[in-house]
Amino acid sequence: MPLKRIPVTLLATVGAVASLCVVGVSDADAAPGGVAGAVVTDGPARAWDVRAWITGTDATPVRSAGAVRTDRTGRFTLRPTSQPGADEAFYVTATPAGQSSSFTTLAAISPTVPSRLTVNELTTVATGYGMAQFVDATRIGGKAPGVRNAASMAGNLADPTSGRIGSTLASAPNGGQTSTQAAFISLSNALAACTTSPEGCSALRSATTTPLSGRPSNMVEAMANMAKSPEHNPAGLFGVTLRRPARAGGLPLPPAAWTLALRFDGGGGLLAGPGNFAIGDGGDIWVNANYQYNADPRTPVCDSKYLFRFGPNGKLVGGRPITGGGLSGAGYGITRDHSGDIWVSNYGFAAPEPGCPADRQPPHNSVSKFSAQGEVLSPAAGFTQGWISWPQGMTTDRTGSVWTTNCATDSLTVFPDGDPGRARNIKVGVKQPFHLIDNGRALFVSGLQSSSIAMLDRSGKPLRTPITGPHVDNPLGLATDARGNVWIANSGVITLPCPDRPTGTASVGSVSALDPTGRTLVGPLRGGGITIPWGITTDGDGNVWVGNFAGKRVSKFCGANAATCPPGKRTGDAISPEVTGYFFDGLARSTGIIVDPAGNVWTTDNWKEVPLQTNPGGLHIVALVGAAAPVPLR
């Protein structure tokens, strides 16, 4: 019977975590000044050659940090000859003894040198996915701070000290609440097929040979191949996972794609309606939020007073959100300026009456500012200069000026050089301006209600009449690539109450692109699982990622440089699966999307799948681990 290719929605529940106990090293085994380790696989007992490495960065090469051969039980003591610097990480590879190179190569990675280390199939999957964008055979290196940040994300999947599933993956809001843990177990079983038999290695190697990355030289590279091309032959790799189901709790059916997605909520009880992202200094993930948190969706809520700063590994910095500075129900607007400061526009989201009471309705007329360390830099009511009114998207242009759209007044507010005292208000020529970007030569503004795109110089002067046509359809998010092309998320349906919501007809949504002069490049594109696209971004290769407001999926398209796409793909072709996209059952309705310097794709659970208007906000941000070409800090 042929394997069915369907979205993953069925989760293993019984014994999944209990079955993952592994033989490793204990605290008593720790070696003073060294690493007490064990290589533990599902294959036969054997000795292994273990080599330690320090990852390279753009400033330092990958370098050896020692080598040792294990005993027949896989145990070893290693005294590293080098330590990772602030932007580096420590990793080990384990190859069957006497084989200078072998496809059956395991790995584990840590941002620092641990006193205990376990290397097994779980840590190898984590290394392959977390470091996917930095793996070259068994060499791992890349630009700072991405490579070290990626190592910290890998630890969320598997703990390199114990060799068990990482606490982030094993617990809420992940664990049994989504399919990722089951997918991770299945991938470890695919590696177990290789560690137990040559035939399993051959099957694994064949299943993970992708058009984009070619034939993997070892198991680490095999997992990196799947992180970068999760849509490739999911049923084929699923078949390999069934050859040696060493760990219970894997997927019962093939996934739509082999993405590994993790949810983060800052510890729970605070994040509600995350709207959009900015990447801060060091690769931190800054997130604004629409609503107050309340676990009961029937409880009316008012505006969020919080700004969230997550570390590159998804942990909430300082253990609590940032408050003050006029924060008031932020929507899509957030930007990082040239000094590293973070700006947020305060749309004033709140549940409509009889939800949030009239005397608690928030203002809709300010932006807030915070330092890169989270210090409040705006007054208690925020900056209100420039006739701000129901603001949404923000950007910092190439000269350092900070812009926000005013949905209610069809205008823009600009703070030249980031100075609110010099604020100006500019009529933009589109209705319900939502987002804006600088493509290097002009500002582009999406007009949501008017289904048009304005093109302005940096003084605010129109450069042409607004762009319209079938390739512009209720546009929301905008993104630009290194060539200056402008990519458009056409919702086809969304309008906003700012304060009144216009009515109109709906279409299915699409993606389009303009060249740097505003002429149509491609589109409208409707493949790749597109369903009401909202957020849009480009990765380090210029390929295009879309957050969809319906369907629990992210979409990916080939960008302007088709050489970075799978062979045969051209600019505008869908890379994610045609019907499902990169489906994840832990997603709700997404808005913002961004790629970090470690190659993780972040998107928001902005609204619940079936939202009650009293309290509709989603409760998580989501990272697709290692899925995209990293975007370096600017």
mmCIF file of N, CA and C in Angstrom, residues 247-302:
data_model
loop_
_atom_site.group_PDB
_atom_site.id
_atom_site.type_symbol
_atom_site.label_atom_id
_atom_site.label_comp_id
_atom_site.label_asym_id
_atom_site.label_seq_id
_atom_site.Cartn_x
_atom_site.Cartn_y
_atom_site.Cartn_z
ATOM 1 N N ARG A 247 12.827 4.010 19.191
ATOM 2 C CA ARG A 247 12.187 4.844 20.212
ATOM 3 C C ARG A 247 10.705 4.959 19.889
ATOM 4 N N ALA A 248 9.895 4.668 20.877
ATOM 5 C CA ALA A 248 8.446 4.765 20.694
ATOM 6 C C ALA A 248 8.022 6.228 20.643
ATOM 7 N N GLY A 249 6.872 6.461 20.032
ATOM 8 C CA GLY A 249 6.315 7.809 20.019
ATOM 9 C C GLY A 249 6.580 8.579 18.752
ATOM 10 N N GLY A 250 7.024 7.913 17.686
ATOM 11 C CA GLY A 250 7.241 8.596 16.418
ATOM 12 C C GLY A 250 5.945 8.866 15.692
ATOM 13 N N LEU A 251 6.058 9.446 14.502
ATOM 14 C CA LEU A 251 4.880 9.786 13.710
ATOM 15 C C LEU A 251 4.170 8.522 13.228
ATOM 16 N N PRO A 252 2.852 8.523 13.242
ATOM 17 C CA PRO A 252 2.123 7.372 12.715
ATOM 18 C C PRO A 252 1.965 7.400 11.203
ATOM 19 N N LEU A 253 2.147 8.579 10.586
ATOM 20 C CA LEU A 253 1.977 8.762 9.146
ATOM 21 C C LEU A 253 3.028 9.740 8.641
ATOM 22 N N PRO A 254 3.324 9.741 7.358
ATOM 23 C CA PRO A 254 4.309 10.698 6.847
ATOM 24 C C PRO A 254 3.837 12.136 7.040
ATOM 25 N N PRO A 255 4.766 13.050 7.329
ATOM 26 C CA PRO A 255 4.394 14.464 7.428
ATOM 27 C C PRO A 255 4.267 15.096 6.047
ATOM 28 N N ALA A 256 3.693 16.284 6.008
ATOM 29 C CA ALA A 256 3.682 17.051 4.760
ATOM 30 C C ALA A 256 5.083 17.512 4.404
ATOM 31 N N ALA A 257 5.910 17.773 5.424
ATOM 32 C CA ALA A 257 7.302 18.180 5.235
ATOM 33 C C ALA A 257 8.026 17.935 6.552
ATOM 34 N N TRP A 258 9.346 17.732 6.472
ATOM 35 C CA TRP A 258 10.119 17.394 7.673
ATOM 36 C C TRP A 258 10.656 18.653 8.367
ATOM 37 N N THR A 259 9.805 19.665 8.541
ATOM 38 C CA THR A 259 10.182 20.802 9.370
ATOM 39 C C THR A 259 10.140 20.400 10.834
ATOM 40 N N LEU A 260 11.017 20.984 11.636
ATOM 41 C CA LEU A 260 10.937 20.864 13.090
ATOM 42 C C LEU A 260 10.652 22.255 13.637
ATOM 43 N N ALA A 261 9.438 22.448 14.153
ATOM 44 C CA ALA A 261 8.984 23.755 14.627
ATOM 45 C C ALA A 261 8.800 23.724 16.137
ATOM 46 N N LEU A 262 9.284 24.756 16.803
ATOM 47 C CA LEU A 262 9.153 24.890 18.252
ATOM 48 C C LEU A 262 8.337 26.124 18.593
ATOM 49 N N ARG A 263 7.490 25.977 19.617
ATOM 50 C CA ARG A 263 6.706 27.117 20.101
ATOM 51 C C ARG A 263 7.354 27.690 21.368
ATOM 52 N N PHE A 264 7.228 29.018 21.533
ATOM 53 C CA PHE A 264 7.725 29.707 22.719
ATOM 54 C C PHE A 264 6.661 30.689 23.191
ATOM 55 N N ASP A 265 6.503 30.777 24.509
ATOM 56 C CA ASP A 265 5.504 31.695 25.061
ATOM 57 C C ASP A 265 6.050 32.552 26.195
ATOM 58 N N GLY A 266 7.356 32.529 26.380
ATOM 59 C CA GLY A 266 7.948 33.347 27.429
ATOM 60 C C GLY A 266 7.671 32.849 28.823
ATOM 61 N N GLY A 267 7.253 31.604 28.963
ATOM 62 C CA GLY A 267 6.909 31.061 30.263
ATOM 63 C C GLY A 267 5.417 30.978 30.502
ATOM 64 N N GLY A 268 4.613 31.520 29.580
ATOM 65 C CA GLY A 268 3.159 31.425 29.673
ATOM 66 C C GLY A 268 2.567 32.517 30.551
ATOM 67 N N GLY A 269 1.312 32.854 30.235
ATOM 68 C CA GLY A 269 0.580 33.796 31.071
ATOM 69 C C GLY A 269 0.833 35.254 30.787
ATOM 70 N N LEU A 270 1.518 35.587 29.679
ATOM 71 C CA LEU A 270 1.812 36.988 29.382
ATOM 72 C C LEU A 270 1.617 37.339 27.913
ATOM 73 N N LEU A 271 2.042 36.470 27.004
ATOM 74 C CA LEU A 271 2.033 36.768 25.579
ATOM 75 C C LEU A 271 0.663 36.484 24.981
ATOM 76 N N ALA A 272 0.079 37.476 24.315
ATOM 77 C CA ALA A 272 -1.224 37.311 23.669
ATOM 78 C C ALA A 272 -1.286 38.202 22.435
ATOM 79 N N GLY A 273 -1.465 37.573 21.282
ATOM 80 C CA GLY A 273 -1.547 38.319 20.040
ATOM 81 C C GLY A 273 -0.224 38.888 19.582
ATOM 82 N N PRO A 274 0.865 38.090 19.563
ATOM 83 C CA PRO A 274 2.115 38.619 19.024
ATOM 84 C C PRO A 274 1.929 39.047 17.578
ATOM 85 N N GLY A 275 2.399 40.249 17.244
ATOM 86 C CA GLY A 275 2.106 40.816 15.934
ATOM 87 C C GLY A 275 3.229 40.719 14.938
ATOM 88 N N ASN A 276 4.438 41.124 15.341
ATOM 89 C CA ASN A 276 5.539 41.178 14.386
ATOM 90 C C ASN A 276 6.851 41.200 15.146
ATOM 91 N N PHE A 277 7.966 41.088 14.387
ATOM 92 C CA PHE A 277 9.288 40.913 14.959
ATOM 93 C C PHE A 277 10.257 41.997 14.501
ATOM 94 N N ALA A 278 11.298 42.164 15.309
ATOM 95 C CA ALA A 278 12.535 42.816 14.896
ATOM 96 C C ALA A 278 13.675 41.982 15.460
ATOM 97 N N ILE A 279 14.766 41.850 14.704
ATOM 98 C CA ILE A 279 15.945 41.161 15.200
ATOM 99 C C ILE A 279 16.873 42.194 15.812
ATOM 100 N N GLY A 280 17.210 42.001 17.088
ATOM 101 C CA GLY A 280 18.024 42.963 17.802
ATOM 102 C C GLY A 280 19.487 42.581 17.838
ATOM 103 N N ASP A 281 20.254 43.356 18.587
ATOM 104 C CA ASP A 281 21.676 43.099 18.733
ATOM 105 C C ASP A 281 21.908 41.678 19.247
ATOM 106 N N GLY A 282 22.882 41.000 18.669
ATOM 107 C CA GLY A 282 23.197 39.653 19.090
ATOM 108 C C GLY A 282 22.227 38.597 18.606
ATOM 109 N N GLY A 283 21.222 39.008 17.815
ATOM 110 C CA GLY A 283 20.248 38.046 17.312
ATOM 111 C C GLY A 283 19.051 37.844 18.198
ATOM 112 N N ASP A 284 18.843 38.729 19.194
ATOM 113 C CA ASP A 284 17.630 38.645 20.019
ATOM 114 C C ASP A 284 16.392 38.832 19.160
ATOM 115 N N ILE A 285 15.281 38.240 19.603
ATOM 116 C CA ILE A 285 14.004 38.288 18.881
ATOM 117 C C ILE A 285 13.060 39.201 19.654
ATOM 118 N N TRP A 286 12.776 40.376 19.114
ATOM 119 C CA TRP A 286 11.864 41.327 19.751
ATOM 120 C C TRP A 286 10.469 41.148 19.151
ATOM 121 N N VAL A 287 9.461 41.109 20.015
ATOM 122 C CA VAL A 287 8.090 40.811 19.595
ATOM 123 C C VAL A 287 7.133 41.785 20.269
ATOM 124 N N ASN A 288 6.287 42.444 19.481
ATOM 125 C CA ASN A 288 5.232 43.254 20.081
ATOM 126 C C ASN A 288 3.976 42.398 20.276
ATOM 127 N N ALA A 289 2.958 42.954 20.896
ATOM 128 C CA ALA A 289 1.777 42.144 21.226
ATOM 129 C C ALA A 289 0.522 42.988 21.215
ATOM 130 N N ASN A 290 -0.589 42.355 20.783
ATOM 131 C CA ASN A 290 -1.873 43.047 20.645
ATOM 132 C C ASN A 290 -2.631 43.200 21.963
ATOM 133 N N TYR A 291 -2.748 42.106 22.714
ATOM 134 C CA TYR A 291 -3.749 42.032 23.788
ATOM 135 C C TYR A 291 -3.132 41.679 25.145
ATOM 136 N N GLN A 292 -3.885 42.003 26.185
ATOM 137 C CA GLN A 292 -3.613 41.448 27.501
ATOM 138 C C GLN A 292 -3.817 39.930 27.449
ATOM 139 N N TYR A 293 -3.118 39.232 28.311
ATOM 140 C CA TYR A 293 -3.279 37.777 28.392
ATOM 141 C C TYR A 293 -4.393 37.437 29.373
ATOM 142 N N ASN A 294 -5.233 36.498 28.973
ATOM 143 C CA ASN A 294 -6.159 35.845 29.892
ATOM 144 C C ASN A 294 -6.429 34.455 29.339
ATOM 145 N N ALA A 295 -6.279 33.440 30.171
ATOM 146 C CA ALA A 295 -6.399 32.058 29.705
ATOM 147 C C ALA A 295 -7.794 31.719 29.226
ATOM 148 N N ASP A 296 -8.817 32.418 29.740
ATOM 149 C CA ASP A 296 -10.203 32.139 29.364
ATOM 150 C C ASP A 296 -10.565 32.983 28.134
ATOM 151 N N PRO A 297 -10.790 32.367 26.970
ATOM 152 C CA PRO A 297 -11.090 33.160 25.771
ATOM 153 C C PRO A 297 -12.391 33.938 25.878
ATOM 154 N N ARG A 298 -13.242 33.614 26.865
ATOM 155 C CA ARG A 298 -14.506 34.335 27.032
ATOM 156 C C ARG A 298 -14.339 35.601 27.850
ATOM 157 N N THR A 299 -13.160 35.781 28.449
ATOM 158 C CA THR A 299 -12.916 36.967 29.263
ATOM 159 C C THR A 299 -12.462 38.119 28.384
ATOM 160 N N PRO A 300 -13.187 39.226 28.352
ATOM 161 C CA PRO A 300 -12.777 40.356 27.502
ATOM 162 C C PRO A 300 -11.424 40.904 27.934
ATOM 163 N N VAL A 301 -10.617 41.306 26.959
ATOM 164 C CA VAL A 301 -9.292 41.826 27.262
ATOM 165 C C VAL A 301 -9.094 43.175 26.583
ATOM 166 N N CYS A 302 -8.225 43.977 27.185
ATOM 167 C CA CYS A 302 -7.856 45.265 26.609
ATOM 168 C C CYS A 302 -6.463 45.147 25.974
#
